[in-house]
């Protein structure tokens, strides 16, 4: 039995395999419509989510399976003080696979130690979000046809943005990938990401505060929102939340084949006018999340 807690647990070959299965699902959804008949997915979401939870549910339904679970901690026995370990031990008796989001870093890892079925980490605090990264990778591959020889700009909250940390970890395994890290000083990438991934693997990266200066060189621009829920101080959040707003004027300097990604929800870091630009990929990205989660569920359940 295998869980997925961290994107680094997947080899590049396994990522390639998941992308190939996802593309096959896109090409021939009918072939997969009964693959999980009789199987149940439990969604244990201790933190609010729209896209991740609904795309997991849509993924399981489109594979012919069923879904049970809760969408907030106060709808569960966690509100009575039940531990994650106990909840998971119980729920794993009712379901074949569990998707879990939790505000505490490491909670899905603890869950995987007590579960009788595979656990998928659907986001744990500021730490990891491997299935969002898989959605990002599928989007990049569908847009560019490759993962190597790309300049990837990551903009906004690079300190708390778990999607950013996971994407750097995944993309750093491919050849000739360069990162441009665009953020205010207070939200720079954590030191451990630089030391353990970028410096250790000798990967080229630059840090800058200017989106305008960085944008002409980028193949991928990954925008993120400044996350109010990760701040201890409301004044800091208000001061930093509108640091970067991507609009049509800034895009005039960008490559014609730039791909703009965003894990969503956005607040105002991408102007609505950008939605109609052919370089905007973030709504396709949410759809790709469903397909890659279908492929992952099949893989972890051992369904051919």
PDB file of N, CA and C in Angstrom, residues 26 59 61 77 156 183:
ATOM      1  N   UNK A  26      -8.108  12.251 -21.025  1.00  0.00           N
ATOM      2  CA  UNK A  26      -8.631  13.403 -21.769  1.00  0.00           C
ATOM      3  C   UNK A  26      -9.095  12.955 -23.162  1.00  0.00           C
ATOM      4  N   UNK A  59     -13.204  13.603  -9.855  1.00  0.00           N
ATOM      5  CA  UNK A  59     -12.301  12.564 -10.369  1.00  0.00           C
ATOM      6  C   UNK A  59     -12.833  11.173 -10.021  1.00  0.00           C
ATOM      7  N   UNK A  61     -15.938  10.302  -9.100  1.00  0.00           N
ATOM      8  CA  UNK A  61     -17.216  10.032  -9.768  1.00  0.00           C
ATOM      9  C   UNK A  61     -17.008   9.675 -11.240  1.00  0.00           C
ATOM     10  N   UNK A  77     -15.599  14.912  14.011  1.00  0.00           N
ATOM     11  CA  UNK A  77     -15.310  14.693  15.431  1.00  0.00           C
ATOM     12  C   UNK A  77     -14.049  15.414  15.897  1.00  0.00           C
ATOM     13  N   UNK A 156       5.053  36.324  -6.022  1.00  0.00           N
ATOM     14  CA  UNK A 156       4.105  36.591  -4.939  1.00  0.00           C
ATOM     15  C   UNK A 156       4.598  36.068  -3.616  1.00  0.00           C
ATOM     16  N   UNK A 183       9.468  38.332  -5.412  1.00  0.00           N
ATOM     17  CA  UNK A 183       8.692  38.525  -4.179  1.00  0.00           C
ATOM     18  C   UNK A 183       9.205  39.731  -3.425  1.00  0.00           C
TER      19      UNK A 183
END
